[in-house]
Amino acid sequence: MAGTRVCADSELAPATAMKVVIDGKPIAVVKDSSGAVHALGDTCTHGDISLSEGFVEDGTLECWAHGSKFDLATGAPKNFPAFEPVPVYAVTVENGEILVDAATTIAP
C-alpha cells in the first residue's frame, strides 16, 4: 500500500489519538484499546474542533467539546450534535511503522 509514514506503531499508545497533516489534510490517527490502528478526518463535523484531542473509547473517537462520538471503522457519528460522518482513510502497519494513505478514503 502506498502511504505516508506517520509514526512508529510503538509511539501510539492504546486508546489514544494523535493529529497528523498529510497533503494539507488534518487526520486523527487512532489506536483503539485492542491495538488496531485507524485514521479519520481530524475535524469534528459539528464544529471546527480537533478530534485527536478527544477520547478513544468503545470503538469511537469522542469530540472533547460537545461529546459527539465517531465510529472508528466507518466515521459515522453515533450521537448528536454531529450528524455528518468524518472521512476514514486507509491505514496499515508495516514493519512496525504506521502508514496512512490520505488519498484513499474507505468510508463513508
mmCIF file with all atom_site columns, N, CA, C and O in Angstrom, residues 11 32 55-56 66 70 100:
data_model
loop_
_atom_site.group_PDB
_atom_site.id
_atom_site.type_symbol
_atom_site.label_atom_id
_atom_site.label_alt_id
_atom_site.label_comp_id
_atom_site.label_asym_id
_atom_site.label_entity_id
_atom_site.label_seq_id
_atom_site.pdbx_PDB_ins_code
_atom_site.Cartn_x
_atom_site.Cartn_y
_atom_site.Cartn_z
_atom_site.occupancy
_atom_site.B_iso_or_equiv
_atom_site.pdbx_formal_charge
_atom_site.auth_seq_id
_atom_site.auth_comp_id
_atom_site.auth_asym_id
_atom_site.auth_atom_id
_atom_site.pdbx_PDB_model_num
ATOM 1  N N  . GLU A 1 11  ? 4.950   4.220  19.131 1.00 0.00 ? 11  GLU A N  1
ATOM 2  C CA . GLU A 1 11  ? 4.814   5.597  19.613 1.00 0.00 ? 11  GLU A CA 1
ATOM 3  C C  . GLU A 1 11  ? 3.370   5.972  19.937 1.00 0.00 ? 11  GLU A C  1
ATOM 4  O O  . GLU A 1 11  ? 3.125   7.004  20.562 1.00 0.00 ? 11  GLU A O  1
ATOM 5  N N  . ASP A 1 32  ? -7.048  1.932  18.921 1.00 0.00 ? 32  ASP A N  1
ATOM 6  C CA . ASP A 1 32  ? -8.113  1.578  19.860 1.00 0.00 ? 32  ASP A CA 1
ATOM 7  C C  . ASP A 1 32  ? -7.562  0.710  20.989 1.00 0.00 ? 32  ASP A C  1
ATOM 8  O O  . ASP A 1 32  ? -6.380  0.361  20.996 1.00 0.00 ? 32  ASP A O  1
ATOM 9  N N  . PHE A 1 55  ? -11.419 11.687 23.122 1.00 0.00 ? 55  PHE A N  1
ATOM 10 C CA . PHE A 1 55  ? -11.305 10.460 23.903 1.00 0.00 ? 55  PHE A CA 1
ATOM 11 C C  . PHE A 1 55  ? -11.571 9.236  23.036 1.00 0.00 ? 55  PHE A C  1
ATOM 12 O O  . PHE A 1 55  ? -12.542 9.206  22.289 1.00 0.00 ? 55  PHE A O  1
ATOM 13 N N  . VAL A 1 56  ? -10.723 8.226  23.156 1.00 0.00 ? 56  VAL A N  1
ATOM 14 C CA . VAL A 1 56  ? -10.886 6.973  22.427 1.00 0.00 ? 56  VAL A CA 1
ATOM 15 C C  . VAL A 1 56  ? -11.522 5.965  23.379 1.00 0.00 ? 56  VAL A C  1
ATOM 16 O O  . VAL A 1 56  ? -10.980 5.692  24.450 1.00 0.00 ? 56  VAL A O  1
ATOM 17 N N  . HIS A 1 66  ? -18.134 18.862 22.463 1.00 0.00 ? 66  HIS A N  1
ATOM 18 C CA . HIS A 1 66  ? -19.585 18.710 22.561 1.00 0.00 ? 66  HIS A CA 1
ATOM 19 C C  . HIS A 1 66  ? -20.045 17.268 22.679 1.00 0.00 ? 66  HIS A C  1
ATOM 20 O O  . HIS A 1 66  ? -21.247 17.003 22.671 1.00 0.00 ? 66  HIS A O  1
ATOM 21 N N  . PHE A 1 70  ? -17.590 9.402  17.069 1.00 0.00 ? 70  PHE A N  1
ATOM 22 C CA . PHE A 1 70  ? -17.497 8.939  15.692 1.00 0.00 ? 70  PHE A CA 1
ATOM 23 C C  . PHE A 1 70  ? -16.951 7.515  15.668 1.00 0.00 ? 70  PHE A C  1
ATOM 24 O O  . PHE A 1 70  ? -15.942 7.220  16.321 1.00 0.00 ? 70  PHE A O  1
ATOM 25 N N  . VAL A 1 100 ? -0.389  5.980  6.490  1.00 0.00 ? 100 VAL A N  1
ATOM 26 C CA . VAL A 1 100 ? -1.737  6.444  6.171  1.00 0.00 ? 100 VAL A CA 1
ATOM 27 C C  . VAL A 1 100 ? -1.753  6.909  4.724  1.00 0.00 ? 100 VAL A C  1
ATOM 28 O O  . VAL A 1 100 ? -0.890  7.665  4.285  1.00 0.00 ? 100 VAL A O  1
#
